Amino acid sequence: MDMVTTPAFSTKLLINGELVEGTGGEEKILNPATGSTLVAVKEASREQVNAAVASAQAAFKTWSLTTPRRRSELLLEVVEHLKKNIETYARLESLNCGKPYLGMLNGEMPAIIDAIRFFAGACRVLNGSAAGEYVENHTSIIRRDPVGVVGSVAPWNFPLMMAAWKVFAPISVGNTVVVKPSEQTPLTLLRLCEFLAALLPKGVVNVVTGRGESVGSTLVSHPGVAMVSLTGDVTTGQKVLQSAVTTLKRTHLELGGKAPVIVFNDADLDAVVETVRMAGFENAGQDCCAACLVYAQSGVYEKVVEKLNAAIKSIRSGAPENEQTELGPLISQRQRDRVESFVQRARTTKHIEVLTGGKPTSGDGFYYEPTLVVGANVQDEIVRREVFGPVVAVSRFETAEEVIDWSNESHYGLASSVWSLNTATALKAAARLRYGTVWVNQHFTLLSEMPHGGLRHSGYGKDQSIYCLEDYTSIRHVMFNFS
Ligand code: NAD
């Protein structure tokens, strides 16, 4: 496909195996690069959410009994479909999210495909841990069984990746799913619905679109939903937990991050700068693992600031379909206003300086300049809170103890990195940092085989890896008396 060819938009939801228009209110789906409307999608009504849950409950009875091999075969058909139509999905996601097309095609799409391929394999080797005689003439078996209907709720920053994690992980181990993509970015999942409707038994996957406060809250509070899987904001996670109280649902929460990048005096600074230039600005910084908070030790602080400043100035912002573009727009005007308000409040703080960028880009679309903020203290908002935009802050530290304490006092605990050429320094820091992921001399690489998830306010659900499949299953004990 040519880089600028626009695929047709699918607007139908998937409920009980049927592709149907939503019967709720209409949501305009925007192109963030221009601000124009791509298409309107009608959200699911309360009755449609109820029908989707009922269908998933009915499908669970048979889907939960299918063999891992059969589920794996079906997931591998999804893999083949995505491979065959990779350009269409990359283009749709690029249009809907403002992601640079080539990065989507060559970076995100292969990772999405690999995630599904991993679940297709891993579901076949997921075991209960033991069978044995713990009482004479009795055999105990530990089983891992699906939980039931999973209500999955996804954010706008990685729509198809989140669908891969939140649909194909749970169904690979025998659950059925009702998934709600973000109201702003449903287009890739709606496109995939057309294939899933023909591939899967009805009810195994249901897709309902719409806003969080209407469709999302109806779904997560539904008594027929056994487990809620959310990637989103901390406050949304708190609402999900509150609504889970009455029905005692299992919850799987992944809620944001503020990743410290800890640069010791002996670090390879060129590698640090090259990595932050990429990992601080990929997806316009709208990534919960973004390398957005650099703590540089005092011996290299000035050098880090100088080199990073030059590197950030060289970032090429532009139209997502342009081959040279590294930085696309933010997702919405609202998100751009939010980023701008963080930077403006930092700018008016005496000891903080905005060295590069620091304002919306003129012209169409929701672009924001790649921005470097220096001199903030650990108490300052720009250090504490998730900005979720193309903004990197650099702050100075003196000792390892101090920077590890600061990092561990953060509300967030998702991802971090340590930069030092001394193995002992790096290992000691990595052991003490209380983050779901610690990278050493690198930042950003997520793997299908390795768990992704946080601590503290970043939530506790694990995506990717066998641990994710464990999250979506229940441990049970079955005991045989053969005396
Ligand atoms: P959000 O919490 O506003 O929305 C996430 C999803 O929740 C959307 O589908 C939304 O419609 C839905 N939602 C909102 N209110 C709801 C409610 N009351 N009940 C049920 N559903 C509701 O977050 P967002 O703005 O779409 O996404 C950005 C956030 O997601 C950031 O904070 C980011 O850090 C986080 N995030 C975390 C990870 C991770 O892996 N931990 C990954 C990506 C994004």
Coordinates of C-alpha atoms and ligand atoms in Angstrom, one line a residue:
M1 CA 0.0 0.0 0.0
D2 CA 1.1 3.5 -0.8
M3 CA 2.0 5.5 2.4
V4 CA -0.9 7.9 1.8
T5 CA -3.7 5.5 0.8
T6 CA -6.5 5.7 3.3
P7 CA -8.1 2.3 4.1
A8 CA -11.9 2.1 4.5
F9 CA -13.0 2.8 8.1
S10 CA -15.0 0.1 9.9
T11 CA -17.5 1.5 12.4
K12 CA -19.4 -1.6 13.5
L13 CA -19.1 -3.2 16.9
L14 CA -18.9 -7.0 17.4
I15 CA -21.6 -8.4 19.7
N16 CA -22.6 -12.1 19.8
G17 CA -20.7 -12.8 16.6
E18 CA -22.6 -10.1 14.7
L19 CA -21.2 -6.8 13.3
V20 CA -23.6 -4.1 14.4
E21 CA -23.7 -0.3 14.6
G22 CA -23.8 1.1 18.1
T23 CA -27.1 2.5 19.1
G24 CA -25.7 5.0 21.6
G25 CA -24.3 8.5 21.0
E26 CA -21.9 9.4 18.2
E27 CA -18.2 10.0 18.7
K28 CA -16.2 11.9 16.1
I29 CA -12.9 10.1 15.5
L30 CA -10.2 12.7 14.7
N31 CA -7.0 12.7 12.8
P32 CA -4.6 14.3 15.3
A33 CA -2.2 15.5 12.6
T34 CA -4.8 17.8 11.1
G35 CA -7.6 18.0 13.7
S36 CA -10.2 16.9 11.0
T37 CA -12.8 14.2 11.5
L38 CA -12.0 10.8 10.0
V39 CA -15.3 9.2 10.7
A40 CA -18.0 9.0 13.3
V41 CA -18.5 5.9 15.4
K42 CA -21.7 5.3 17.5
E43 CA -21.0 4.0 20.9
A44 CA -22.7 1.0 22.5
S45 CA -25.9 1.5 24.4
R46 CA -26.3 0.0 27.9
E47 CA -28.5 -2.8 26.3
Q48 CA -25.7 -3.6 23.8
V49 CA -23.1 -3.8 26.6
N50 CA -25.5 -6.2 28.5
A51 CA -25.9 -8.3 25.3
A52 CA -22.1 -8.5 24.8
V53 CA -21.6 -9.7 28.4
A54 CA -24.4 -12.2 28.1
S55 CA -22.9 -13.5 24.8
A56 CA -19.5 -13.8 26.4
Q57 CA -21.0 -15.7 29.4
A58 CA -22.7 -18.1 27.0
A59 CA -19.6 -18.6 24.9
F60 CA -17.4 -19.2 28.0
K61 CA -19.2 -22.5 28.6
T62 CA -17.8 -24.0 25.4
W63 CA -14.7 -21.9 24.8
S64 CA -13.3 -22.7 28.2
L65 CA -13.4 -26.4 27.3
T66 CA -11.5 -26.0 23.9
T67 CA -8.0 -27.4 23.8
P68 CA -5.0 -25.1 24.1
R69 CA -4.0 -26.4 20.6
R70 CA -7.3 -25.2 19.1
R71 CA -7.1 -21.8 20.7
S72 CA -3.5 -21.5 19.6
E73 CA -4.4 -22.4 16.0
L74 CA -7.0 -19.6 15.9
L75 CA -4.6 -17.0 17.4
L76 CA -2.1 -18.0 14.7
E77 CA -4.7 -17.2 12.1
V78 CA -5.0 -13.7 13.6
V79 CA -1.2 -13.5 13.3
E80 CA -1.3 -14.4 9.6
H81 CA -4.2 -11.9 9.0
L82 CA -2.2 -9.1 10.6
K83 CA 0.9 -10.0 8.7
K84 CA -1.0 -10.0 5.4
N85 CA -2.7 -6.7 6.1
I86 CA 0.2 -5.1 8.0
E87 CA 0.2 -1.9 5.9
T88 CA -3.6 -1.4 6.3
Y89 CA -3.4 -1.7 10.1
A90 CA -0.3 0.5 10.3
R91 CA -1.9 3.2 8.2
L92 CA -5.2 3.1 10.2
E93 CA -3.3 3.4 13.5
S94 CA -1.1 6.1 12.2
L95 CA -4.1 8.1 11.0
N96 CA -6.1 7.7 14.2
C97 CA -3.2 8.3 16.7
G98 CA -0.8 10.5 14.7
K99 CA 2.0 7.9 15.0
P100 CA 4.7 8.1 12.3
Y101 CA 3.7 5.5 9.7
L102 CA 7.0 3.9 9.2
G103 CA 7.6 3.5 12.9
M104 CA 4.1 1.9 13.2
L105 CA 4.8 -0.4 10.2
N106 CA 8.3 -1.5 11.2
G107 CA 8.3 -1.2 15.0
E108 CA 4.9 -1.5 16.6
M109 CA 3.2 -3.9 14.1
P110 CA 5.9 -6.6 14.4
A111 CA 5.7 -6.3 18.2
I112 CA 1.9 -6.6 18.2
I113 CA 2.1 -9.7 15.9
D114 CA 4.8 -11.2 18.1
A115 CA 2.7 -10.7 21.2
I116 CA -0.1 -12.7 19.7
R117 CA 2.3 -15.3 18.4
F118 CA 3.7 -15.6 21.9
F119 CA 0.3 -16.1 23.6
A120 CA -0.5 -18.7 20.9
G121 CA 2.6 -20.7 22.0
A122 CA 2.6 -19.9 25.8
C123 CA -1.1 -21.1 26.3
R124 CA 0.0 -24.6 25.3
V125 CA 2.7 -24.9 27.9
L126 CA 0.9 -23.2 30.9
N127 CA 0.8 -25.8 33.6
G128 CA -0.5 -26.3 37.1
S129 CA 2.6 -26.8 39.2
A130 CA 2.1 -30.3 40.8
A131 CA 0.3 -33.6 41.0
G132 CA 1.2 -35.8 43.9
E133 CA 0.0 -37.7 47.0
Y134 CA 0.0 -35.4 50.0
V135 CA -2.5 -37.7 52.0
E136 CA -2.2 -41.4 51.7
N137 CA -4.3 -42.8 48.8
H138 CA -5.3 -39.3 47.7
T139 CA -3.9 -37.5 44.6
S140 CA -3.9 -33.8 44.5
I141 CA -3.8 -32.0 41.2
I142 CA -3.2 -28.3 40.8
R143 CA -5.1 -26.9 37.8
R144 CA -4.9 -23.5 36.1
D145 CA -8.3 -22.6 34.7
P146 CA -9.8 -19.5 33.0
V147 CA -11.5 -16.9 35.2
G148 CA -14.7 -16.3 33.1
V149 CA -15.7 -13.2 31.2
V150 CA -12.9 -10.6 31.1
G151 CA -14.0 -6.9 30.7
S152 CA -11.0 -5.2 29.1
V153 CA -10.6 -1.4 28.9
A154 CA -7.9 0.1 26.8
P155 CA -6.2 3.5 26.5
W156 CA -5.5 5.6 23.3
N157 CA -1.8 5.5 23.2
F158 CA -1.2 2.0 21.8
P159 CA -4.7 0.8 20.7
L160 CA -3.9 -2.3 18.7
M161 CA -1.0 -3.3 21.0
M162 CA -3.5 -3.0 24.0
A163 CA -6.0 -5.1 22.0
A164 CA -3.3 -7.8 21.5
W165 CA -2.6 -7.9 25.2
K166 CA -6.1 -7.5 26.5
V167 CA -8.0 -9.7 24.0
F168 CA -5.6 -12.5 22.9
A169 CA -3.9 -13.1 26.2
P170 CA -7.2 -13.8 28.1
I171 CA -8.8 -15.8 25.3
S172 CA -5.7 -17.9 24.7
V173 CA -6.2 -19.5 28.2
G174 CA -10.0 -20.0 27.8
N175 CA -11.6 -16.8 28.9
T176 CA -14.1 -14.8 26.8
V177 CA -13.8 -11.1 26.5
V178 CA -15.8 -7.9 26.1
V179 CA -13.3 -5.2 25.2
K180 CA -13.8 -1.4 25.1
P181 CA -11.1 0.5 23.2
S182 CA -10.6 4.1 23.9
E183 CA -13.4 6.2 22.5
Q184 CA -10.7 8.3 20.7
T185 CA -8.9 5.4 18.9
P186 CA -11.2 2.5 18.0
L187 CA -10.4 2.2 14.3
T188 CA -7.8 -0.7 14.2
L189 CA -9.8 -2.9 16.6
L190 CA -13.0 -2.2 14.7
R191 CA -11.2 -3.2 11.5
L192 CA -10.0 -6.4 13.2
C193 CA -13.6 -7.2 14.3
E194 CA -14.5 -8.0 10.7
F195 CA -11.9 -10.8 10.7
L196 CA -12.7 -12.0 14.2
A197 CA -16.4 -12.2 13.4
A198 CA -15.7 -14.8 10.7
L199 CA -12.9 -16.6 12.6
L200 CA -14.1 -17.1 16.2
P201 CA -17.1 -18.8 17.7
K202 CA -19.7 -16.2 18.5
G203 CA -19.3 -14.5 21.9
V204 CA -15.6 -15.3 22.4
V205 CA -14.6 -11.7 21.6
N206 CA -17.1 -8.8 21.8
V207 CA -16.1 -5.3 21.0
V208 CA -18.0 -2.3 22.4
T209 CA -16.9 1.3 21.8
G210 CA -17.7 4.4 23.7
R211 CA -16.8 6.7 26.6
G212 CA -15.4 5.6 29.9
E213 CA -18.2 7.1 32.0
S214 CA -20.9 5.5 30.0
V215 CA -19.8 2.3 28.3
G216 CA -16.7 1.7 30.4
S217 CA -18.4 2.0 33.7
T218 CA -21.3 -0.2 32.6
L219 CA -18.9 -2.9 31.5
V220 CA -16.6 -2.9 34.6
S221 CA -19.5 -2.9 37.1
H222 CA -21.5 -5.6 35.2
P223 CA -22.1 -8.6 37.5
G224 CA -21.5 -11.0 34.6
V225 CA -17.9 -9.8 34.2
A226 CA -15.6 -11.9 36.4
M227 CA -12.4 -9.9 35.9
V228 CA -11.6 -6.3 34.7
S229 CA -8.4 -5.6 32.9
L230 CA -7.6 -1.9 32.6
T231 CA -4.7 0.0 31.2
G232 CA -5.3 3.6 31.9
D233 CA -5.0 6.5 34.3
V234 CA -4.5 6.0 38.1
T235 CA -7.9 7.7 38.8
T236 CA -9.6 5.3 36.4
G237 CA -8.0 2.4 38.2
Q238 CA -9.3 3.7 41.5
K239 CA -12.8 3.9 40.0
V240 CA -12.5 0.3 38.7
L241 CA -11.5 -0.9 42.1
Q242 CA -14.4 0.9 43.7
S243 CA -16.9 -0.7 41.4
A244 CA -15.2 -4.1 41.8
V245 CA -15.9 -4.0 45.5
T246 CA -19.5 -4.9 45.3
T247 CA -19.1 -7.9 42.9
L248 CA -15.6 -8.9 44.2
K249 CA -14.1 -9.0 40.7
R250 CA -10.6 -9.8 40.0
T251 CA -8.7 -6.8 38.7
H252 CA -5.6 -6.4 36.5
L253 CA -4.4 -2.8 36.5
E254 CA -1.7 -1.1 34.5
L255 CA -1.7 2.6 35.4
G256 CA 0.9 4.9 34.0
G257 CA 4.4 5.7 35.0
K258 CA 7.1 8.3 35.4
A259 CA 10.4 6.5 34.4
P260 CA 13.6 7.7 36.0
V261 CA 16.7 7.5 33.9
I262 CA 19.6 7.4 36.4
V263 CA 22.9 8.5 34.8
F264 CA 26.0 7.9 37.0
N265 CA 29.2 9.8 36.5
D266 CA 30.8 6.9 34.6
A267 CA 28.0 6.4 32.1
D268 CA 28.4 6.3 28.3
L269 CA 26.8 9.7 27.8
D270 CA 26.5 9.4 24.0
A271 CA 24.5 6.2 24.6
V272 CA 22.3 7.9 27.2
V273 CA 21.6 10.9 24.9
E274 CA 20.8 8.7 21.8
T275 CA 18.5 6.6 23.9
V276 CA 16.6 9.5 25.6
R277 CA 16.3 11.2 22.2
M278 CA 14.4 8.2 21.1
A279 CA 12.7 6.8 24.3
G280 CA 11.7 10.2 25.6
F281 CA 9.9 11.2 22.4
E282 CA 8.7 8.0 20.8
N283 CA 4.9 8.2 20.4
A284 CA 5.2 11.9 21.2
G285 CA 6.1 10.9 24.8
Q286 CA 2.7 9.4 25.3
D287 CA 4.1 6.2 26.8
C288 CA 4.0 5.1 30.4
C289 CA 7.7 3.9 30.1
A290 CA 8.9 7.1 28.3
A291 CA 12.4 8.2 29.4
C292 CA 11.0 11.5 30.6
L293 CA 12.9 12.0 33.9
V294 CA 16.7 12.1 33.7
Y295 CA 18.6 12.2 37.0
A296 CA 22.2 13.0 36.1
Q297 CA 24.9 12.8 38.7
S298 CA 26.6 16.1 39.4
G299 CA 29.9 15.2 37.6
V300 CA 28.1 14.8 34.3
Y301 CA 25.0 16.9 34.8
E302 CA 26.2 19.9 32.6
K303 CA 27.4 17.6 29.8
V304 CA 24.1 15.6 29.8
V305 CA 22.1 18.8 29.6
E306 CA 24.3 20.2 26.8
K307 CA 24.3 17.0 24.7
L308 CA 20.6 16.3 25.2
N309 CA 19.7 19.9 24.3
A310 CA 21.5 19.5 21.0
A311 CA 19.9 16.1 20.4
I312 CA 16.4 17.3 21.1
K313 CA 16.7 20.3 18.8
S314 CA 17.5 17.8 16.0
I315 CA 14.2 15.8 16.4
R316 CA 12.2 16.0 13.2
S317 CA 8.6 16.8 13.8
G318 CA 6.1 16.5 10.9
A319 CA 3.3 14.7 9.1
P320 CA 3.0 11.0 10.2
E321 CA 3.1 9.8 6.6
N322 CA 6.4 11.6 5.9
E323 CA 9.3 9.2 5.9
Q324 CA 11.6 11.6 7.7
T325 CA 9.2 12.3 10.6
E326 CA 10.3 11.2 14.1
L327 CA 7.7 13.1 16.2
G328 CA 4.0 13.2 15.4
P329 CA 1.2 15.1 17.1
L330 CA -0.3 14.5 20.5
I331 CA -3.6 12.6 20.5
S332 CA -5.9 15.6 21.1
Q333 CA -6.3 19.3 21.8
R334 CA -7.1 18.3 25.4
Q335 CA -3.8 16.4 25.7
R336 CA -1.8 19.2 24.2
D337 CA -3.4 21.7 26.6
R338 CA -2.5 19.4 29.5
V339 CA 1.1 19.2 28.4
E340 CA 1.3 22.9 27.8
S341 CA -0.1 23.6 31.3
F342 CA 2.6 21.4 32.9
V343 CA 5.3 23.2 31.0
Q344 CA 3.9 26.6 31.8
R345 CA 3.7 25.9 35.5
A346 CA 7.3 24.6 35.4
R347 CA 8.4 27.7 33.5
T348 CA 7.1 30.0 36.2
T349 CA 9.0 28.2 38.9
K350 CA 12.1 30.2 39.7
H351 CA 14.8 27.4 39.6
I352 CA 13.4 25.7 36.5
E353 CA 14.4 26.5 33.0
V354 CA 12.8 25.5 29.7
L355 CA 15.9 25.1 27.4
T356 CA 14.3 23.9 24.2
G357 CA 10.7 23.9 22.9
G358 CA 8.0 24.6 25.4
K359 CA 5.1 25.5 23.3
P360 CA 2.5 24.1 20.9
T361 CA 3.7 24.0 17.3
S362 CA 1.9 26.5 15.0
G363 CA -0.4 25.2 12.3
D364 CA -2.9 22.4 12.1
G365 CA -3.0 19.4 14.3
F366 CA -2.1 18.8 17.9
Y367 CA 1.7 19.1 17.7
Y368 CA 3.9 20.2 20.6
E369 CA 7.5 21.1 20.3
P370 CA 10.1 18.6 21.7
T371 CA 10.9 20.1 25.0
L372 CA 13.8 20.0 27.5
V373 CA 13.2 21.3 31.1
V374 CA 16.2 21.5 33.5
G375 CA 16.9 22.3 37.1
A376 CA 13.6 20.9 38.7
N377 CA 13.7 19.5 42.2
V378 CA 12.3 16.2 43.2
Q379 CA 9.3 18.0 44.8
D380 CA 8.4 19.8 41.6
E381 CA 5.3 18.8 39.7
I382 CA 7.2 18.2 36.4
V383 CA 9.3 15.6 38.2
R384 CA 6.5 14.0 40.2
R385 CA 3.6 13.8 37.7
E386 CA 3.2 12.1 34.4
V387 CA 3.2 14.7 31.6
F388 CA 2.5 12.2 28.8
G389 CA 4.0 14.4 26.1
P390 CA 7.3 15.2 24.3
V391 CA 8.8 16.7 27.4
V392 CA 12.0 15.5 29.2
A393 CA 13.2 16.9 32.5
V394 CA 16.8 16.7 33.7
S395 CA 17.6 17.0 37.4
R396 CA 20.9 16.7 39.3
F397 CA 21.8 14.2 42.0
E398 CA 24.8 13.7 44.2
T399 CA 24.7 10.2 45.6
A400 CA 23.3 6.8 44.6
E401 CA 21.4 6.6 48.0
E402 CA 19.7 10.0 47.3
V403 CA 18.6 9.2 43.7
I404 CA 17.3 5.7 44.6
D405 CA 15.3 7.2 47.5
W406 CA 13.8 9.8 45.3
S407 CA 12.9 7.2 42.7
N408 CA 11.3 4.9 45.2
E409 CA 9.4 7.7 46.8
S410 CA 7.6 8.3 43.5
H411 CA 4.0 7.3 43.3
Y412 CA 4.8 5.4 40.1
G413 CA 6.8 2.2 39.9
L414 CA 6.5 1.0 36.3
A415 CA 9.9 1.3 34.5
S416 CA 13.3 2.8 35.1
S417 CA 16.9 2.7 33.8
V418 CA 20.3 2.8 35.3
W419 CA 23.3 4.0 33.3
S420 CA 26.8 3.1 34.5
L421 CA 29.8 1.3 33.1
N422 CA 30.5 -0.1 36.6
T423 CA 28.7 -3.4 37.0
A424 CA 28.6 -3.2 40.7
T425 CA 27.1 0.3 40.7
A426 CA 24.5 -0.7 38.1
L427 CA 23.6 -4.0 39.8
K428 CA 23.3 -2.5 43.2
A429 CA 21.0 0.3 41.9
A430 CA 18.9 -2.2 39.9
A431 CA 18.4 -4.4 43.0
R432 CA 17.3 -1.5 45.1
L433 CA 15.0 0.3 42.6
R434 CA 11.4 -0.7 43.3
Y435 CA 10.2 -0.6 39.7
G436 CA 8.5 -3.4 37.6
T437 CA 11.3 -3.0 35.1
V438 CA 14.9 -1.8 35.5
W439 CA 16.9 -1.6 32.3
V440 CA 20.7 -1.2 32.6
N441 CA 22.5 0.8 29.9
Q442 CA 19.3 0.8 27.8
H443 CA 15.7 2.0 28.1
F444 CA 12.5 0.9 26.4
T445 CA 12.8 -2.7 25.2
L446 CA 9.7 -4.6 26.0
L447 CA 9.7 -8.3 25.2
S448 CA 6.9 -10.8 24.6
E449 CA 8.6 -13.2 27.0
M450 CA 9.2 -10.7 29.9
P451 CA 6.6 -9.3 32.2
H452 CA 5.5 -5.6 31.9
G453 CA 3.8 -4.1 34.8
G454 CA 4.3 -1.9 37.8
L455 CA 4.3 -1.3 41.5
R456 CA 2.6 1.3 43.7
H457 CA 0.2 3.6 41.8
S458 CA 1.4 2.1 38.5
G459 CA -0.9 -0.9 39.3
Y460 CA -0.1 -4.6 39.6
G461 CA -1.3 -6.4 36.5
K462 CA 1.4 -8.0 34.4
D463 CA 1.1 -7.9 30.6
Q464 CA 3.2 -10.0 28.3
S465 CA 5.0 -13.2 29.4
I466 CA 3.7 -16.3 31.1
Y467 CA 3.0 -14.1 34.2
C468 CA 0.3 -12.4 32.2
L469 CA -1.4 -15.7 31.4
E470 CA -1.1 -16.6 35.1
D471 CA -3.0 -13.3 35.9
Y472 CA -5.8 -14.4 33.5
T473 CA -6.2 -17.8 35.2
S474 CA -7.2 -19.2 38.6
I475 CA -5.3 -21.8 40.5
R476 CA -7.5 -24.7 41.7
H477 CA -7.0 -27.8 43.7
V478 CA -8.6 -31.1 42.7
M479 CA -8.2 -34.1 45.0
F480 CA -8.9 -37.8 44.2
N481 CA -9.6 -40.4 46.8
F482 CA -8.5 -43.8 45.5
S483 CA -8.5 -45.8 48.7
Ligands
NAD1 P1 -8.0 6.8 30.9 O1 -7.8 6.2 32.2 O2 -8.7 8.1 30.8 O3 -8.7 5.9 29.9 C1 -8.3 4.5 29.7 C2 -9.6 3.8 29.3 O4 -10.5 3.8 30.5 C3 -10.4 4.4 28.2 O5 -10.9 3.4 27.4 C4 -11.5 5.1 28.9 O6 -12.6 5.3 28.1 C5 -11.7 4.2 30.1 N1 -12.4 4.8 31.2 C6 -12.3 6.1 31.7 N2 -13.1 6.2 32.8 C7 -13.7 5.0 33.0 C8 -14.6 4.6 34.0 N3 -15.0 5.4 35.0 N4 -14.9 3.3 34.0 C9 -14.5 2.5 33.0 N5 -13.6 2.8 32.0 C10 -13.2 4.1 32.0 O7 -6.5 6.9 30.3 P2 -6.1 7.4 28.8 O8 -6.1 8.9 29.0 O9 -6.9 6.8 27.8 O10 -4.7 6.8 28.7 C11 -3.5 7.3 29.2 C12 -3.2 6.7 30.5 O11 -3.0 5.3 30.4 C13 -1.9 7.3 31.0 O12 -2.0 7.6 32.4 C14 -0.9 6.2 30.8 O13 0.2 6.2 31.6 C15 -1.8 5.0 31.0 N6 -1.1 3.9 30.4 C16 -0.5 2.9 31.1 C17 0.1 1.8 30.5 C18 0.8 0.8 31.3 O14 1.2 -0.2 30.7 N7 0.8 0.8 32.6 C19 0.2 1.7 29.1 C20 -0.5 2.7 28.4 C21 -1.1 3.8 29.0

